[in-house]
GROMACS .gro file of C-alpha atoms in nm:
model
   65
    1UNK     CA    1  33.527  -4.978   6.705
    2UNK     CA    2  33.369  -4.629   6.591
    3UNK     CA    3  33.532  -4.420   6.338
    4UNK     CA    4  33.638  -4.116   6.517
    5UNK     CA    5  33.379  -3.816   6.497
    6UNK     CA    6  33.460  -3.511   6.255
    7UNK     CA    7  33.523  -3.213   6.529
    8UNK     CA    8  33.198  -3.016   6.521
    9UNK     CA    9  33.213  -2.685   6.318
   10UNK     CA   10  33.144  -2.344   6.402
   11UNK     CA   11  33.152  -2.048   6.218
   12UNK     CA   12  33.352  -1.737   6.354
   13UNK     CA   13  33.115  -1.431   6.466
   14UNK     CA   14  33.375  -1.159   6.313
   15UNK     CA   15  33.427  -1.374   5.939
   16UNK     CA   16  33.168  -1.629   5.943
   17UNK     CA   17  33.390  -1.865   5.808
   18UNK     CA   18  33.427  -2.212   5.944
   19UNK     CA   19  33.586  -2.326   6.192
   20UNK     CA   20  33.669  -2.645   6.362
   21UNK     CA   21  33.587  -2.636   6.732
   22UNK     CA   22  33.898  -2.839   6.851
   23UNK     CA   23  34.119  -2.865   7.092
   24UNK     CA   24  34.443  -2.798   6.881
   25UNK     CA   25  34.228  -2.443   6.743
   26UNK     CA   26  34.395  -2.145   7.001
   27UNK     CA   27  34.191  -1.941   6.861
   28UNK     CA   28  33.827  -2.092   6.855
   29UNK     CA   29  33.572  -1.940   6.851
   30UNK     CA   30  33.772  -1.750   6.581
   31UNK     CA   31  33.898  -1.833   6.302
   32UNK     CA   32  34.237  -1.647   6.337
   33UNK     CA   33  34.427  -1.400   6.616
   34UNK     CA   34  34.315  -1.137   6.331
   35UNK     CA   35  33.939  -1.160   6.411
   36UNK     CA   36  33.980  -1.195   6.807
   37UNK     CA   37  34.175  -0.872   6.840
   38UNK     CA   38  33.908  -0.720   6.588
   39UNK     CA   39  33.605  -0.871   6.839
   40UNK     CA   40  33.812  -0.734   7.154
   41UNK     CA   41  33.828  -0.400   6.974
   42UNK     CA   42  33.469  -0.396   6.963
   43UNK     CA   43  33.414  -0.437   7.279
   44UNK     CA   44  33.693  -0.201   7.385
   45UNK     CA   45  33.556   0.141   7.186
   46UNK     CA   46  33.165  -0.013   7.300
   47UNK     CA   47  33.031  -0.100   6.962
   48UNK     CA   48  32.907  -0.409   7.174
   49UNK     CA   49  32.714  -0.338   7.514
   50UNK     CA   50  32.522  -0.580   7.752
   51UNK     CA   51  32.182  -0.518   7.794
   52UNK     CA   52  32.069  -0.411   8.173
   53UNK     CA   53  31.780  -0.306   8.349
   54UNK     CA   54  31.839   0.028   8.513
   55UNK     CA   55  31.775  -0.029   8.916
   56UNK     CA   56  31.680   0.251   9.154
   57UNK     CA   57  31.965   0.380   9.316
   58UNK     CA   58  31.985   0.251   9.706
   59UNK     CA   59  31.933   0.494   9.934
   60UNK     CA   60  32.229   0.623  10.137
   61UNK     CA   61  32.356   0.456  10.487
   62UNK     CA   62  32.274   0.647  10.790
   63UNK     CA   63  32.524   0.898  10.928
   64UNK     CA   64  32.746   0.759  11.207
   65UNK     CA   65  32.638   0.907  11.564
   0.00000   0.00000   0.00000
């Protein structure tokens, strides 16, 4: 029988410290509740954005008649 595999390791994008990707980690990616409310603030005050194309606006339905 195999040895059991180490749990892969990850590092967490707000510390960079590493972290075991497991199921028993609540927090994974992160390493801690500390750097996922710090990633969601982030995102919350836009210091992160998604890159989109800008589309042409569609043109507006007819009027009823």
């Amino acid at each position: 029988m195999k040895p059991a595999a180490a749990p892969p390791l990850v590092n967490c994008p707000v510390c960079n410290s590493a972290v075991p990707w497991t199921a028993e980690n609540r927090w994974r990616p992160f390493c801690s509740e500390r750097c996922k409310l710090i990633d969601l603030g982030q995102w919350a005050t836009e210091k992160y954005r998604v890159a989109a194309e800008e589309q042409e606006p569609e043109d507006p339905p007819p009027p009823p008649q």
